[in-house]
Amino acid sequence: MLKLPSRKAYQLFPQCFASECAAHPSSSNAKPLETLPYVEFIKKKYPDKLQLMNKQVEELNSQRIECKNNSKVLNFFKDLNSFILNKSSVELLPVGSMVTKFVNKQSDFDFVFFPKHEEQRHRFLRDFHQNPSFKQNFMSVFAKLIARESEKLGEPVEKVVELPRMRVPLLIVRYSSGLSIDIQFPEANYHALRNTHLMRMYKLCDNRFTLLFLWLRAICDKLEVRNSKYGLLSSYHLLLLVVHFLQSEQALSPWPVLPVLAKTYSNLVTPDIPIAKIAELTKSEDPRLNSDFSWKSHNKMEVSELIIRFVDYYSHFNPGKEAIYIEKGMALKRKQVFGDVRLQLIDPYSPVSVCRSPHASSAFFAAIQFMRKQFKSGQMLSSLPDVPEAAVFLRENHFASWRTQMSDKIIL
């Protein structure tokens, strides 16, 4: 007959019995890896690769800091601004990565043409946007002025492209050195200024916003799904996708990483802030209107886990049935559409989606599904900066409509 250990034996050798139980857990408590939810499966199976992923993302951030401190480029833009414009009445205001500091070696530099005085600004906007002849002549003269003064500053211009018929008229200046600047002539809402301010405010909330965006941009570049001039995703689209994921309890419950700024700090990002004040804030080191702003998330996930959850979340997102509202901090049902589905990304400053091309949506979700499969097999988790797996994605999508349509366009 089998004798059970006495109570005294348990008391004398508790450590022995504890280690024996740990070495041979009961089948009722141990779950096979394959039965775990997707995120837990990745965390359990590839912990070393996730730690390496954290380090690689931090390296992207170090490169960003190095690029943002490029004083030569910054001084050139400062000198150009003072040479071509009367600074008391008008200026070229930097927007996008120049202000948010989400720069890398491939970054273009974006500006908006901004008359400082309100009455003068209204008059210029009226003449510019309602008189096509004035618009064309103004852009041509301005382009020649930039080329002439850039030459004097030691930066010869290689090519200037004028695009007066775009929804937001654009002047693209390419320099022989490889430097490139885009100058926008927006309407009165100055959308680019407001969304730049919004992204700076989100960046102040939590450093993981920066890290997740840097990873996503690097991967999308390797998969060739980010290029707004080809009708694909822009950096701003990626930023909004990251903001939605990090602030929504639909994605991260119960503790999101970011607040819904339009709800919790509406006075700091409201569309009612005068555009002159927003322009002033984009030039300041601190974009906060007051010192009361502070945020600390209860979410303690490392960026590697957030990356896995980001891919998992968007792999289940249906752009034909859901629309993302940054101002509300959630995705809501939309009227179901078929055929060419456009990703509905609604920021606080526009009543319609900022993503207007169906190709951007197709490319993004193809990339998401590819990454999800790669992650499960342990690939792409720690393959930066080269990402050799991208060759497989490009081969699989060689004849996808979002790629073939690019061959019909001329990159500027």
Short mmCIF file of C-alpha atoms in Angstrom, two decimals:
data_model
loop_
_atom_site.label_atom_id
_atom_site.label_comp_id
_atom_site.label_asym_id
_atom_site.label_seq_id
_atom_site.Cartn_x
_atom_site.Cartn_y
_atom_site.Cartn_z
CA MET A 1 0.00 0.00 0.00
CA LEU A 2 1.25 3.50 -0.93
CA LYS A 3 1.87 5.62 2.14
CA LEU A 4 1.33 9.39 1.98
CA PRO A 5 3.94 11.59 3.63
CA SER A 6 3.12 12.45 7.20
CA ARG A 7 2.32 16.01 8.27
CA LYS A 8 5.61 15.99 10.17
CA ALA A 9 7.49 15.24 6.94
CA TYR A 10 5.86 18.24 5.26
CA GLN A 11 6.91 20.41 8.19
CA LEU A 12 10.50 19.12 8.16
CA PHE A 13 11.06 19.40 4.42
CA PRO A 14 8.72 22.11 3.10
CA GLN A 15 11.25 23.40 0.57
CA CYS A 16 11.75 19.95 -0.95
CA PHE A 17 8.04 19.45 -1.51
CA ALA A 18 7.64 23.01 -2.86
CA SER A 19 10.42 22.60 -5.42
CA GLU A 20 9.13 19.19 -6.46
CA CYS A 21 5.68 20.69 -7.08
CA ALA A 22 7.19 23.57 -9.05
CA ALA A 23 9.16 21.14 -11.20
CA HIS A 24 6.07 19.04 -11.93
CA PRO A 25 3.06 21.38 -12.00
CA SER A 26 -0.33 19.80 -12.21
CA SER A 27 -1.78 19.55 -15.69
CA SER A 28 -4.82 21.50 -14.54
CA ASN A 29 -2.70 24.68 -13.98
CA ALA A 30 -0.33 24.53 -16.97
CA LYS A 31 -1.65 25.72 -20.32
CA PRO A 32 0.00 24.69 -23.59
CA LEU A 33 1.45 27.71 -25.40
CA GLU A 34 -0.83 27.18 -28.38
CA THR A 35 -3.93 27.77 -26.24
CA LEU A 36 -2.79 31.15 -24.92
CA PRO A 37 -4.22 34.40 -26.33
CA TYR A 38 -2.07 35.92 -29.09
CA VAL A 39 -0.23 38.54 -26.99
CA GLU A 40 0.45 36.16 -24.10
CA PHE A 41 1.71 33.54 -26.56
CA ILE A 42 4.29 35.98 -27.98
CA LYS A 43 5.36 37.12 -24.51
CA LYS A 44 5.84 33.57 -23.25
CA LYS A 45 7.54 32.15 -26.33
CA TYR A 46 9.88 35.01 -27.31
CA PRO A 47 10.86 36.96 -24.16
CA ASP A 48 14.48 37.45 -25.28
CA LYS A 49 13.43 38.80 -28.66
CA LEU A 50 11.03 41.25 -26.99
CA GLN A 51 13.83 42.57 -24.80
CA LEU A 52 15.99 43.03 -27.88
CA MET A 53 13.06 44.81 -29.55
CA ASN A 54 12.98 47.30 -26.65
CA LYS A 55 16.68 48.05 -27.17
CA GLN A 56 16.29 48.47 -30.93
CA VAL A 57 13.43 50.93 -30.47
CA GLU A 58 15.51 52.90 -27.97
CA GLU A 59 18.23 53.05 -30.63
CA LEU A 60 15.72 54.59 -33.05
CA ASN A 61 15.04 57.21 -30.41
CA SER A 62 18.75 57.93 -30.00
CA GLN A 63 19.01 58.48 -33.77
CA ARG A 64 16.01 60.81 -33.62
CA ILE A 65 17.67 62.93 -30.93
CA GLU A 66 20.84 63.12 -33.00
CA CYS A 67 18.90 64.26 -36.10
CA LYS A 68 16.86 66.90 -34.27
CA ASN A 69 20.05 68.58 -33.09
CA ASN A 70 21.34 69.14 -36.65
CA SER A 71 22.24 72.82 -36.17
CA LYS A 72 23.44 73.28 -39.78
CA VAL A 73 19.99 72.55 -41.22
CA LEU A 74 18.20 74.61 -38.57
CA ASN A 75 20.46 77.62 -39.14
CA PHE A 76 19.93 77.41 -42.91
CA PHE A 77 16.15 77.55 -42.52
CA LYS A 78 16.43 80.43 -40.06
CA ASP A 79 18.60 82.42 -42.47
CA LEU A 80 16.37 81.61 -45.45
CA ASN A 81 13.30 82.80 -43.56
CA SER A 82 14.92 86.14 -42.74
CA PHE A 83 16.30 86.66 -46.27
CA ILE A 84 13.10 86.09 -48.26
CA LEU A 85 10.42 87.51 -45.97
CA ASN A 86 9.61 90.63 -44.01
CA LYS A 87 9.64 89.04 -40.56
CA SER A 88 7.44 91.74 -39.06
CA SER A 89 4.54 90.78 -41.30
CA VAL A 90 4.94 87.21 -42.58
CA GLU A 91 6.96 84.06 -41.89
CA LEU A 92 7.41 80.44 -42.85
CA LEU A 93 6.32 78.46 -39.81
CA PRO A 94 7.71 74.94 -39.39
CA VAL A 95 5.14 72.18 -38.91
CA GLY A 96 5.24 68.40 -38.57
CA SER A 97 8.46 66.64 -37.62
CA MET A 98 10.49 69.87 -37.41
CA VAL A 99 8.35 70.90 -34.43
CA THR A 100 7.40 67.54 -32.91
CA LYS A 101 11.06 66.40 -33.26
CA PHE A 102 9.97 63.08 -34.80
CA VAL A 103 12.75 63.47 -37.35
CA ASN A 104 14.95 60.91 -39.06
CA LYS A 105 17.51 61.06 -41.85
CA GLN A 106 14.78 60.71 -44.49
CA SER A 107 12.56 63.49 -43.12
CA ASP A 108 11.35 66.26 -45.39
CA PHE A 109 10.91 69.65 -43.76
CA ASP A 110 7.44 71.18 -43.86
CA PHE A 111 6.42 74.84 -43.55
CA VAL A 112 3.26 76.90 -43.81
CA PHE A 113 3.15 80.40 -45.25
CA PHE A 114 1.77 82.51 -42.40
CA PRO A 115 0.94 86.26 -42.54
CA LYS A 116 1.18 87.46 -38.93
CA HIS A 117 -1.46 90.17 -38.74
CA GLU A 118 -5.05 89.00 -38.74
CA GLU A 119 -6.46 91.50 -41.23
CA GLN A 120 -3.54 91.00 -43.61
CA ARG A 121 -3.89 87.22 -43.25
CA HIS A 122 -7.60 87.25 -44.14
CA ARG A 123 -6.94 89.47 -47.15
CA PHE A 124 -4.12 87.27 -48.43
CA LEU A 125 -6.11 84.04 -47.95
CA ARG A 126 -9.08 85.51 -49.80
CA ASP A 127 -6.98 86.65 -52.76
CA PHE A 128 -4.86 83.52 -52.87
CA HIS A 129 -7.64 80.93 -52.74
CA GLN A 130 -10.26 82.79 -54.78
CA ASN A 131 -8.06 84.13 -57.58
CA PRO A 132 -6.29 81.31 -59.52
CA SER A 133 -4.18 83.77 -61.51
CA PHE A 134 -2.89 85.48 -58.38
CA LYS A 135 -2.19 82.09 -56.78
CA GLN A 136 -0.15 80.86 -59.75
CA ASN A 137 1.84 84.10 -60.08
CA PHE A 138 2.50 84.34 -56.36
CA MET A 139 3.82 80.77 -56.11
CA SER A 140 6.06 81.22 -59.17
CA VAL A 141 7.62 84.44 -57.87
CA PHE A 142 8.04 82.96 -54.40
CA ALA A 143 9.73 79.84 -55.84
CA LYS A 144 12.23 82.00 -57.78
CA LEU A 145 12.95 84.04 -54.66
CA ILE A 146 13.68 80.90 -52.63
CA ALA A 147 15.97 79.53 -55.34
CA ARG A 148 17.92 82.81 -55.59
CA GLU A 149 18.42 83.29 -51.84
CA SER A 150 19.20 79.60 -51.24
CA GLU A 151 22.02 79.87 -53.80
CA LYS A 152 23.45 82.83 -51.88
CA LEU A 153 23.36 80.75 -48.68
CA GLY A 154 25.35 77.94 -50.30
CA GLU A 155 22.43 75.55 -50.86
CA PRO A 156 21.77 75.38 -54.62
CA VAL A 157 18.27 74.31 -55.63
CA GLU A 158 18.03 71.28 -57.90
CA LYS A 159 14.30 71.35 -58.63
CA VAL A 160 11.17 73.32 -57.71
CA VAL A 161 7.69 71.85 -58.17
CA GLU A 162 4.64 74.10 -57.99
CA LEU A 163 1.32 72.42 -57.20
CA PRO A 164 -1.30 75.20 -57.08
CA ARG A 165 -4.27 72.92 -57.80
CA MET A 166 -3.89 70.64 -54.81
CA ARG A 167 -6.45 70.83 -52.02
CA VAL A 168 -3.68 72.53 -50.02
CA PRO A 169 -1.45 74.27 -52.61
CA LEU A 170 2.14 73.13 -52.23
CA LEU A 171 5.61 74.26 -53.23
CA ILE A 172 8.27 71.52 -53.17
CA VAL A 173 11.90 72.63 -53.18
CA ARG A 174 14.60 69.98 -53.69
CA TYR A 175 18.24 70.92 -53.02
CA SER A 176 21.37 69.44 -54.58
CA SER A 177 22.48 68.30 -51.11
CA GLY A 178 19.42 66.03 -50.81
CA LEU A 179 17.57 68.43 -48.50
CA SER A 180 13.89 68.91 -49.32
CA ILE A 181 11.29 71.40 -48.09
CA ASP A 182 7.52 71.51 -48.63
CA ILE A 183 5.77 74.88 -48.26
CA GLN A 184 2.00 74.77 -47.77
CA PHE A 185 -0.47 77.58 -48.47
CA PRO A 186 -3.43 76.44 -46.35
CA GLU A 187 -6.85 77.93 -45.85
CA ALA A 188 -7.89 79.81 -42.73
CA ASN A 189 -8.11 76.77 -40.45
CA TYR A 190 -4.33 76.14 -40.73
CA HIS A 191 -4.91 72.44 -40.09
CA ALA A 192 -1.18 71.59 -40.18
CA LEU A 193 -0.40 74.08 -37.41
CA ARG A 194 -3.17 72.78 -35.16
CA ASN A 195 -2.39 69.10 -35.62
CA THR A 196 1.31 69.77 -35.02
CA HIS A 197 0.39 71.37 -31.70
CA LEU A 198 -1.88 68.41 -30.87
CA MET A 199 0.93 65.90 -31.48
CA ARG A 200 3.33 67.91 -29.32
CA MET A 201 0.82 67.78 -26.47
CA TYR A 202 0.43 64.00 -26.81
CA LYS A 203 4.21 63.64 -26.92
CA LEU A 204 4.45 65.38 -23.53
CA CYS A 205 2.13 62.78 -21.96
CA ASP A 206 4.22 59.61 -22.24
CA ASN A 207 7.52 58.72 -23.94
CA ARG A 208 6.07 55.42 -25.18
CA PHE A 209 4.03 57.42 -27.70
CA THR A 210 7.30 58.53 -29.32
CA LEU A 211 8.80 55.03 -29.16
CA LEU A 212 5.78 53.25 -30.66
CA PHE A 213 5.54 55.80 -33.47
CA LEU A 214 9.27 55.53 -34.28
CA TRP A 215 8.97 51.74 -34.52
CA LEU A 216 5.83 51.93 -36.69
CA ARG A 217 7.35 54.47 -39.08
CA ALA A 218 10.56 52.46 -39.45
CA ILE A 219 8.63 49.25 -40.19
CA CYS A 220 6.19 50.94 -42.59
CA ASP A 221 9.13 52.44 -44.48
CA LYS A 222 10.73 49.01 -44.84
CA LEU A 223 7.43 47.54 -46.04
CA GLU A 224 7.02 50.56 -48.37
CA VAL A 225 3.52 51.42 -47.16
CA ARG A 226 4.29 55.02 -46.09
CA ASN A 227 4.42 57.60 -48.87
CA SER A 228 1.64 60.18 -48.97
CA LYS A 229 2.76 61.47 -52.39
CA TYR A 230 1.81 58.05 -53.78
CA GLY A 231 -1.56 58.01 -51.99
CA LEU A 232 -0.26 55.82 -49.16
CA LEU A 233 0.02 56.59 -45.45
CA SER A 234 1.57 59.82 -44.21
CA SER A 235 3.43 60.29 -40.93
CA TYR A 236 0.38 62.10 -39.56
CA HIS A 237 -1.83 59.09 -40.36
CA LEU A 238 0.58 56.86 -38.44
CA LEU A 239 0.61 59.27 -35.50
CA LEU A 240 -3.19 59.24 -35.31
CA LEU A 241 -3.27 55.43 -35.48
CA VAL A 242 -0.81 55.32 -32.56
CA VAL A 243 -2.74 57.95 -30.58
CA HIS A 244 -6.02 56.07 -31.00
CA PHE A 245 -4.48 52.80 -29.87
CA LEU A 246 -2.76 54.33 -26.82
CA GLN A 247 -5.73 56.41 -25.63
CA SER A 248 -8.60 54.03 -26.28
CA GLU A 249 -9.94 51.62 -23.68
CA GLN A 250 -11.14 49.55 -26.63
CA ALA A 251 -7.46 48.76 -27.25
CA LEU A 252 -5.88 48.96 -23.79
CA SER A 253 -8.14 48.18 -20.87
CA PRO A 254 -8.38 49.17 -18.11
CA TRP A 255 -5.36 51.51 -18.32
CA PRO A 256 -4.62 53.41 -21.54
CA VAL A 257 -1.21 55.02 -22.01
CA LEU A 258 -2.47 58.41 -23.23
CA PRO A 259 -5.37 60.61 -22.14
CA VAL A 260 -8.09 61.77 -24.51
CA LEU A 261 -6.81 65.34 -24.60
CA ALA A 262 -9.98 66.74 -26.15
CA LYS A 263 -11.87 65.52 -23.06
CA THR A 264 -9.41 65.82 -20.17
CA TYR A 265 -7.53 68.95 -21.28
CA SER A 266 -9.88 70.43 -23.87
CA ASN A 267 -8.71 73.99 -23.19
CA LEU A 268 -5.22 73.06 -24.44
CA VAL A 269 -6.22 71.60 -27.82
CA THR A 270 -9.61 73.09 -28.62
CA PRO A 271 -10.19 74.44 -32.15
CA ASP A 272 -11.26 77.69 -30.47
CA ILE A 273 -7.68 78.67 -29.62
CA PRO A 274 -6.82 81.58 -31.98
CA ILE A 275 -4.51 80.47 -34.77
CA ALA A 276 -2.06 83.27 -33.89
CA LYS A 277 -1.67 81.69 -30.44
CA ILE A 278 -1.10 78.24 -31.95
CA ALA A 279 1.54 79.77 -34.24
CA GLU A 280 3.24 81.24 -31.20
CA LEU A 281 3.18 77.90 -29.38
CA THR A 282 4.75 76.02 -32.30
CA LYS A 283 7.80 78.27 -31.95
CA SER A 284 8.12 77.83 -28.19
CA GLU A 285 9.96 75.04 -26.39
CA ASP A 286 6.91 74.36 -24.20
CA PRO A 287 3.57 73.97 -26.04
CA ARG A 288 1.48 74.10 -22.86
CA LEU A 289 -0.83 77.07 -22.43
CA ASN A 290 -0.59 76.77 -18.64
CA SER A 291 1.34 74.87 -16.00
CA ASP A 292 -1.64 72.79 -14.79
CA PHE A 293 -1.10 70.14 -17.45
CA SER A 294 0.19 66.81 -16.12
CA TRP A 295 -0.49 63.18 -16.94
CA LYS A 296 0.77 59.90 -15.55
CA SER A 297 -0.54 56.61 -16.88
CA HIS A 298 -1.18 53.59 -14.68
CA ASN A 299 -0.23 51.41 -17.65
CA LYS A 300 3.31 50.03 -17.13
CA MET A 301 3.70 47.94 -20.31
CA GLU A 302 7.04 48.02 -22.09
CA VAL A 303 7.02 49.30 -25.66
CA SER A 304 7.60 45.77 -27.03
CA GLU A 305 4.33 44.59 -25.49
CA LEU A 306 2.54 47.68 -26.78
CA ILE A 307 3.84 46.91 -30.27
CA ILE A 308 2.44 43.36 -30.14
CA ARG A 309 -0.89 44.66 -28.85
CA PHE A 310 -0.95 47.40 -31.51
CA VAL A 311 -0.60 44.84 -34.31
CA ASP A 312 -3.15 42.53 -32.69
CA TYR A 313 -5.66 45.37 -32.21
CA TYR A 314 -5.50 46.60 -35.79
CA SER A 315 -5.55 43.06 -37.18
CA HIS A 316 -9.13 42.87 -35.85
CA PHE A 317 -10.10 46.41 -36.87
CA ASN A 318 -12.61 46.64 -39.73
CA PRO A 319 -12.17 49.95 -41.62
CA GLY A 320 -15.35 49.22 -43.59
CA LYS A 321 -17.43 49.24 -40.40
CA GLU A 322 -15.52 51.45 -37.94
CA ALA A 323 -14.29 55.04 -37.87
CA ILE A 324 -11.63 56.42 -35.49
CA TYR A 325 -12.48 59.63 -33.62
CA ILE A 326 -9.46 61.09 -31.83
CA GLU A 327 -11.60 63.69 -30.05
CA LYS A 328 -13.81 60.96 -28.53
CA GLY A 329 -11.04 58.49 -27.81
CA MET A 330 -12.76 55.59 -29.51
CA ALA A 331 -13.74 53.87 -32.73
CA LEU A 332 -17.43 54.10 -33.58
CA LYS A 333 -19.59 52.30 -36.09
CA ARG A 334 -19.81 53.86 -39.53
CA LYS A 335 -22.17 53.15 -42.37
CA GLN A 336 -20.79 49.97 -43.91
CA VAL A 337 -19.04 50.47 -47.24
CA PHE A 338 -17.84 48.06 -49.87
CA GLY A 339 -15.27 48.21 -52.63
CA ASP A 340 -12.59 50.87 -52.10
CA VAL A 341 -12.62 51.34 -48.32
CA ARG A 342 -11.05 54.52 -47.01
CA LEU A 343 -9.67 54.53 -43.48
CA GLN A 344 -11.76 56.97 -41.44
CA LEU A 345 -9.36 58.96 -39.24
CA ILE A 346 -11.16 61.98 -37.77
CA ASP A 347 -8.97 64.42 -35.85
CA PRO A 348 -10.40 67.27 -33.71
CA TYR A 349 -9.92 69.89 -36.44
CA SER A 350 -11.74 68.42 -39.42
CA PRO A 351 -15.24 66.98 -39.82
CA VAL A 352 -14.01 64.51 -42.44
CA SER A 353 -11.29 61.89 -42.53
CA VAL A 354 -7.71 63.10 -42.96
CA CYS A 355 -7.01 59.85 -44.85
CA ARG A 356 -8.65 60.13 -48.25
CA SER A 357 -7.00 57.43 -50.35
CA PRO A 358 -8.26 53.83 -50.41
CA HIS A 359 -4.71 52.70 -51.17
CA ALA A 360 -3.49 53.92 -47.77
CA SER A 361 -6.02 51.69 -46.01
CA SER A 362 -5.26 48.63 -48.17
CA ALA A 363 -1.50 48.97 -47.69
CA PHE A 364 -1.70 49.48 -43.93
CA PHE A 365 -3.94 46.50 -43.20
CA ALA A 366 -1.95 44.25 -45.54
CA ALA A 367 1.14 45.20 -43.51
CA ILE A 368 -0.65 44.57 -40.21
CA GLN A 369 -1.80 41.08 -41.20
CA PHE A 370 1.70 40.25 -42.45
CA MET A 371 3.29 41.43 -39.19
CA ARG A 372 0.84 39.45 -37.09
CA LYS A 373 1.80 36.20 -38.83
CA GLN A 374 5.51 37.05 -38.67
CA PHE A 375 5.37 37.81 -34.94
CA LYS A 376 3.73 34.47 -34.18
CA SER A 377 6.61 32.64 -35.83
CA GLY A 378 9.17 34.80 -34.03
CA GLN A 379 10.04 36.93 -37.07
CA MET A 380 10.21 40.76 -37.23
CA LEU A 381 10.32 40.98 -33.44
CA SER A 382 13.96 42.04 -33.34
CA SER A 383 14.99 42.58 -36.95
CA LEU A 384 15.55 46.35 -36.98
CA PRO A 385 17.19 48.17 -38.63
CA ASP A 386 17.42 45.89 -41.71
CA VAL A 387 14.09 43.99 -41.47
CA PRO A 388 14.96 41.26 -44.02
CA GLU A 389 11.40 39.89 -43.76
CA ALA A 390 10.22 42.95 -45.71
CA ALA A 391 11.39 41.29 -48.93
CA VAL A 392 8.76 38.57 -48.41
CA PHE A 393 6.01 41.17 -47.93
CA LEU A 394 7.02 43.10 -51.05
CA ARG A 395 7.11 39.90 -53.08
CA GLU A 396 3.68 38.80 -51.84
CA ASN A 397 2.17 42.23 -52.61
CA HIS A 398 3.95 42.87 -55.89
CA PHE A 399 0.66 42.90 -57.84
CA ALA A 400 -1.52 44.43 -55.10
CA SER A 401 -3.53 47.41 -56.37
CA TRP A 402 -1.97 49.76 -53.82
CA ARG A 403 1.46 48.96 -55.28
CA THR A 404 0.62 48.81 -58.97
CA GLN A 405 -1.08 52.23 -58.84
CA MET A 406 2.27 53.77 -57.90
CA SER A 407 3.74 52.93 -61.30
CA ASP A 408 1.21 55.35 -62.88
CA LYS A 409 2.49 58.28 -60.81
CA ILE A 410 5.65 60.33 -61.03
CA ILE A 411 7.34 60.88 -57.69
CA LEU A 412 8.17 64.54 -57.23
#
